[in-house]
CSV table of C-alpha atoms in Angstrom, one decimal:
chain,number,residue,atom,x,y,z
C,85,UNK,CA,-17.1,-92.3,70.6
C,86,UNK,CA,-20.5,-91.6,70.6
C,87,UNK,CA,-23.1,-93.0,72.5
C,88,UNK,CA,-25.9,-94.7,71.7
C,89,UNK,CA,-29.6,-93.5,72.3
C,90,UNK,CA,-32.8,-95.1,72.3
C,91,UNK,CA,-35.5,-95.4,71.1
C,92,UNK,CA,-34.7,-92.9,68.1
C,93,UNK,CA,-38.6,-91.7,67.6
C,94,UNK,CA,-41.2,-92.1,70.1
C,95,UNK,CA,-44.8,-90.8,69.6
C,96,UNK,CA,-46.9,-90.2,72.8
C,97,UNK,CA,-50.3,-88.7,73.5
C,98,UNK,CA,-50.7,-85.6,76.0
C,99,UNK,CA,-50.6,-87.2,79.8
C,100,UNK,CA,-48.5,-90.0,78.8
C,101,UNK,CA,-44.6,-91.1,79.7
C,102,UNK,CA,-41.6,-91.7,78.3
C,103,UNK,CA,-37.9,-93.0,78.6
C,104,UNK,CA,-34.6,-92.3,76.7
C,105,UNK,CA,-31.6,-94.3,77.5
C,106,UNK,CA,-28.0,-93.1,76.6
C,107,UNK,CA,-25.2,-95.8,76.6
C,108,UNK,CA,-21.5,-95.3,76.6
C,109,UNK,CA,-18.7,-97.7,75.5
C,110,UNK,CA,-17.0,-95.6,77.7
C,111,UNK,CA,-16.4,-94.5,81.5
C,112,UNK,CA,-18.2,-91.3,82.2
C,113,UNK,CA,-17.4,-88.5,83.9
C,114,UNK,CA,-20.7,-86.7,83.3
C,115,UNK,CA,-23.7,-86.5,81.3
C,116,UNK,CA,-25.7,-83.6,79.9
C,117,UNK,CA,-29.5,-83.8,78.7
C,118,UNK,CA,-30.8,-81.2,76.1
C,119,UNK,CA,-33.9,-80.8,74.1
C,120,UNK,CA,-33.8,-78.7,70.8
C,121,UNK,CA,-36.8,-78.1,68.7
C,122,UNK,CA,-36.8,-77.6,64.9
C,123,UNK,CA,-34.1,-74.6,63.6
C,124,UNK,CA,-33.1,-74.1,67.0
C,125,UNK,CA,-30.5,-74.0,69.6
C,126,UNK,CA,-30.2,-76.8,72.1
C,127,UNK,CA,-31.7,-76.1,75.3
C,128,UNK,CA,-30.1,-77.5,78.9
C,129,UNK,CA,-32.2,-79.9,80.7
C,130,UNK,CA,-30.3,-81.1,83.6
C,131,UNK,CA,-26.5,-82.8,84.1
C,132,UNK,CA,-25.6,-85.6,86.0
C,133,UNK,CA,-21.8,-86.3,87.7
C,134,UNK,CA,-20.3,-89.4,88.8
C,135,UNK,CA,-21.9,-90.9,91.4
C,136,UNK,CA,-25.1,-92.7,90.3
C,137,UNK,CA,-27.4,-89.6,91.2
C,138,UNK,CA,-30.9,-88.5,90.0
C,139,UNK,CA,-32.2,-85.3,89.3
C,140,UNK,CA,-35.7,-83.7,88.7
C,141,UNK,CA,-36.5,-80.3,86.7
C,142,UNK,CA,-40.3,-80.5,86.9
C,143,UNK,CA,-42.1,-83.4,85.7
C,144,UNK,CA,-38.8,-84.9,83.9
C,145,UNK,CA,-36.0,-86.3,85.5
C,146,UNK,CA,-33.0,-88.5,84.8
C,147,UNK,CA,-30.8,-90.8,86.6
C,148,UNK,CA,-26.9,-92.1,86.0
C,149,UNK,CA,-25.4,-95.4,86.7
C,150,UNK,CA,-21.9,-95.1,86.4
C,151,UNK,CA,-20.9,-99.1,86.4
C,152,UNK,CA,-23.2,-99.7,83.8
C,153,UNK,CA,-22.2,-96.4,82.0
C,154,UNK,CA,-25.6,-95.5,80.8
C,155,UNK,CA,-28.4,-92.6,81.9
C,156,UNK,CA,-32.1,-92.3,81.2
C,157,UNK,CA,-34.8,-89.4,81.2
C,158,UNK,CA,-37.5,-89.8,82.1
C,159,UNK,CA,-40.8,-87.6,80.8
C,160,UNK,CA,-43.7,-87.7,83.1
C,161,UNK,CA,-47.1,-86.8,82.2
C,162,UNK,CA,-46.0,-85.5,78.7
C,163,UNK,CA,-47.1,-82.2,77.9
C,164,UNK,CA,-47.2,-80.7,74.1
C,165,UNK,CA,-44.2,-78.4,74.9
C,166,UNK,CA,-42.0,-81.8,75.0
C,167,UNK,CA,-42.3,-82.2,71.2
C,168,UNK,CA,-38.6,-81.7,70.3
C,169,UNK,CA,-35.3,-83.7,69.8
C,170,UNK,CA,-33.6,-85.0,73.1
C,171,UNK,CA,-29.9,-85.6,72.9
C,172,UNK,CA,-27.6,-86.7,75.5
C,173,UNK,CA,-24.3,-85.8,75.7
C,174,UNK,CA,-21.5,-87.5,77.6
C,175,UNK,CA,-18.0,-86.4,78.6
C,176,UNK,CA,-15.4,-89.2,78.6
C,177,UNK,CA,-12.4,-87.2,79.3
C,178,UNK,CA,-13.2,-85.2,82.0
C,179,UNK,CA,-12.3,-82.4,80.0
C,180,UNK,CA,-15.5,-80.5,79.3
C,181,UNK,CA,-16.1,-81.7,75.7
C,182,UNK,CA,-19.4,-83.5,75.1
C,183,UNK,CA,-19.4,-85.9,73.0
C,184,UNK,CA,-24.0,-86.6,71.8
C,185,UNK,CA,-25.7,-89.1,71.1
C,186,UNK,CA,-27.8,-89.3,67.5
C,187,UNK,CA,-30.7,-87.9,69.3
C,188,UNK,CA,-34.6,-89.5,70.0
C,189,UNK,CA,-36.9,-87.2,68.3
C,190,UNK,CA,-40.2,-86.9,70.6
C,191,UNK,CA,-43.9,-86.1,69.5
C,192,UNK,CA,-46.3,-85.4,72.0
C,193,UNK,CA,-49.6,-85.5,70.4
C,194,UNK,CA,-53.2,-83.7,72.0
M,59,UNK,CA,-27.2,-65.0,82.8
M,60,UNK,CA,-24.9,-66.9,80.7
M,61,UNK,CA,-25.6,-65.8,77.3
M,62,UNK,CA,-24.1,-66.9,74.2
M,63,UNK,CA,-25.0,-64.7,70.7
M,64,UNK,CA,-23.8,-65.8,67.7
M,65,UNK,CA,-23.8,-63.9,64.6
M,66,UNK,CA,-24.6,-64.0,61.7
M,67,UNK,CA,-27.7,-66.5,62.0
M,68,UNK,CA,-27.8,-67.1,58.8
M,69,UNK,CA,-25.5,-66.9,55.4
M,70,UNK,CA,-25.5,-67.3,52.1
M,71,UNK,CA,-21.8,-67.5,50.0
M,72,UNK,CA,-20.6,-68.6,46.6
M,73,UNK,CA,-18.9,-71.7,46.2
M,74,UNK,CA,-14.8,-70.6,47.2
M,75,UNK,CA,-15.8,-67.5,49.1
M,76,UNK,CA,-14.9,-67.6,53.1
M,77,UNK,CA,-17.3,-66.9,56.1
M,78,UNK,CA,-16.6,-66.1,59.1
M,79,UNK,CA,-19.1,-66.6,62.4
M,80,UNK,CA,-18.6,-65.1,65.9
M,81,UNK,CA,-19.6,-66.5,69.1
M,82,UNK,CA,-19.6,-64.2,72.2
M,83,UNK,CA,-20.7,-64.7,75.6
M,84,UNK,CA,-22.1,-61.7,77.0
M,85,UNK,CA,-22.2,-62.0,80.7
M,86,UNK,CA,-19.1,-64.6,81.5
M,87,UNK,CA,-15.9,-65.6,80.3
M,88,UNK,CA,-15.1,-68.7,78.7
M,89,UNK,CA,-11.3,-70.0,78.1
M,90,UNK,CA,-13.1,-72.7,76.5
M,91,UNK,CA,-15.8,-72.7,73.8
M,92,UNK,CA,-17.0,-75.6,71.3
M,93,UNK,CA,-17.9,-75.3,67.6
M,94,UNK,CA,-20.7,-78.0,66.5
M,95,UNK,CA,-22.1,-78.6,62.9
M,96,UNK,CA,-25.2,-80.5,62.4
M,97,UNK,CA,-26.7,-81.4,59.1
M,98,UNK,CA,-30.8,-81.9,58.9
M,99,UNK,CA,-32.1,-84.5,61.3
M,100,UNK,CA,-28.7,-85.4,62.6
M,101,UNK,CA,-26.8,-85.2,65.4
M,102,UNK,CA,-24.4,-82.5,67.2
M,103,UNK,CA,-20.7,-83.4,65.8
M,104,UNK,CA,-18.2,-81.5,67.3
M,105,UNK,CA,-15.3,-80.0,65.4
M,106,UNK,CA,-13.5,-78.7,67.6
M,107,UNK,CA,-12.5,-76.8,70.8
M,108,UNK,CA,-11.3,-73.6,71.0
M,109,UNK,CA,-8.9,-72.1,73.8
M,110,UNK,CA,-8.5,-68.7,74.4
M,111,UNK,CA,-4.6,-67.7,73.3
M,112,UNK,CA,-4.0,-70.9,72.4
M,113,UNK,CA,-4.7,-73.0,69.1
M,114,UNK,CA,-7.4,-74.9,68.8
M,115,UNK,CA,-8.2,-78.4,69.1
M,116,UNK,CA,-9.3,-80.0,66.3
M,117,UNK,CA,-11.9,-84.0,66.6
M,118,UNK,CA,-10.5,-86.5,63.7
M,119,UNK,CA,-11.6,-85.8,60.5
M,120,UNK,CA,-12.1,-82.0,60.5
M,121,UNK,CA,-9.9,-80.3,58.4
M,122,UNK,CA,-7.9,-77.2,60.4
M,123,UNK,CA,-6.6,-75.3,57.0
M,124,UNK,CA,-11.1,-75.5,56.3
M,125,UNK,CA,-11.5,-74.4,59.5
M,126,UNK,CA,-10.2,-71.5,61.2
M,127,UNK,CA,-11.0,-70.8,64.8
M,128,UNK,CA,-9.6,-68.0,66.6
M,129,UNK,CA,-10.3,-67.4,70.2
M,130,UNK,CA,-8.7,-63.9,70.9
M,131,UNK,CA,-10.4,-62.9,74.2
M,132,UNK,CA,-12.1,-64.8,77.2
M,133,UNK,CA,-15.5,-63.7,75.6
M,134,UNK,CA,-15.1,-64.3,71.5
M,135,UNK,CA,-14.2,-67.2,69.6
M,136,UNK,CA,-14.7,-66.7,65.6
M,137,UNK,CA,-14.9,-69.6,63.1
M,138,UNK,CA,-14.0,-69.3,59.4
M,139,UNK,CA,-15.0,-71.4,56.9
M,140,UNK,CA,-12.5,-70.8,54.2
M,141,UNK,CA,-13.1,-71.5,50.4
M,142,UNK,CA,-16.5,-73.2,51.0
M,143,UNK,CA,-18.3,-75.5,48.7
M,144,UNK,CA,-21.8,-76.8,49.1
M,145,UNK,CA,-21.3,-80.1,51.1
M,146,UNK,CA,-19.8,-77.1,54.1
M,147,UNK,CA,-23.6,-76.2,53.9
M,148,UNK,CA,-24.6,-76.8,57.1
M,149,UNK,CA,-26.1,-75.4,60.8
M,150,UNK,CA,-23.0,-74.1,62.7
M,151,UNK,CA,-23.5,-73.9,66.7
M,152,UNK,CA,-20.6,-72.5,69.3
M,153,UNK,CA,-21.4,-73.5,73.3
M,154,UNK,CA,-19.1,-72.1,76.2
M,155,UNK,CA,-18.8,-73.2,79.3
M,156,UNK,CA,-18.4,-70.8,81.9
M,157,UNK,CA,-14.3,-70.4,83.2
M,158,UNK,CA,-13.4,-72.7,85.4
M,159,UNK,CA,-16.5,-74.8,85.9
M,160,UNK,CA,-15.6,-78.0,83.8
M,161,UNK,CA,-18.7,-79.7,84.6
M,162,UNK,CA,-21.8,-77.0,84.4
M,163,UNK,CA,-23.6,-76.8,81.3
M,164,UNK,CA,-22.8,-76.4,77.8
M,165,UNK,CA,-24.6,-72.8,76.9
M,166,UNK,CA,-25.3,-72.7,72.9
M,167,UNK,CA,-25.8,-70.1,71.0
M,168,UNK,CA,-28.4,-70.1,68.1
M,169,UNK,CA,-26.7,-71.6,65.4
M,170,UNK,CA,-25.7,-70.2,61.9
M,171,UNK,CA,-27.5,-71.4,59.2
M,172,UNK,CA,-25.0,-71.9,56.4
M,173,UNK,CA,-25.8,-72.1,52.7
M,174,UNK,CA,-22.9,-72.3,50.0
M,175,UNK,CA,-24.4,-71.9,46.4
């Protein structure tokens, strides 16, 4: 099944920040952040395992809570290179297979 | 490291002609690789995972005879889309996971752009 994210669009000015929840109707075994700008591939971010962890790349990091089956990023200080679409993607089965989200388009603005 | 080319990047086919894309990764091996398809402004939908010497597996809804995936060696997996139409029009994307590490990231080659006329 595949998750939910939100908010689908957000709009942000250089400097600002930003949050993107993925929920899952389902137990997770991992999730997987991307970013993929227009006619592109998506590109990694970071992954997150079972046990409630946080991670950082830079000025964006993300966090996993496993009861409540859900994981945010988090943007900081949003830079014009952000612009793209994020997608989550979760793996329910342990298996491998990621399963995304319908995706929250970002626009950073100067 | 962990490169993933796909080729062609993009296509263009007659309606009932079939296309086939490849999707190597160049400095791993993957038993495992995934074929996506996204449509403009949607999401990734898988289709289905491919196994090296083994058959695929295919997610509900996606049609295997439409479909052919082969994944003959631990570094190419090949999808054809057989007798296409227009609504198969579409961005095709293959990922691979390096062997053995179930829960490292998803590496994604860039896409085949698919148009059926």
């Amino acid at each position: 099944q595949q998750p939910v994210q939100s908010p689908q669009a957000v709009i942000l000015r250089e400097g600002e920040d930003a949050v993107i929840n993925c929920s899952s109707s389902k137990a997770l075994y991992s999730v997987h952040w991307y970013r993929q700008k227009h006619g592109e591939a998506p590109v990694f971010l970071m992954i997150l395992l079972k046990g409630g962890e946080q991670k950082g790349h830079e000025k964006i990091s993300a966090s996993f809570n496993e009861k409540k089956q859900q994981s945010s990023l988090y943007l900081t200080a949003s830079q014009l290179s952000y612009s793209g679409t994020y997608f989550c993607g979760t793996d329910t089965s342990n298996t491998g297979k990621l399963i995304f989200g319908q995706g929250t388009t970002l626009q950073v603005k100067p | 490291g962990a490169v993933v080319s796909q080729h062609p990047s993009w296509v263009i086919c007659k309606s009932g002609t079939s296309v086939k894309i490849e999707c190597r990764s160049l400095d791993f091996q993957a038993t495992t690789m995934f074929w996506y398809r996204q449509f403009p402004k949607q999401s990734l939908m898988l289709m289905a995972t491919s196994n090296e010497g083994s058959k695929a597996t295919y997610e509900q809804g996606v049609e295997k005879d439409k479909f052919l995936i082969n994944h003959a060696s631990l570094t190419l997996s090949t999808l054809t889309v057989t007798s296409a139409h227009p609504e198969d029009s579409s961005f095709y994307i293959c990922s691979a996971r390096a062997r053995g590490q179930n829960n490292s990231p998803l590496h994604f080659g860039n896409g085949t752009r698919l148009t059926v006329t």
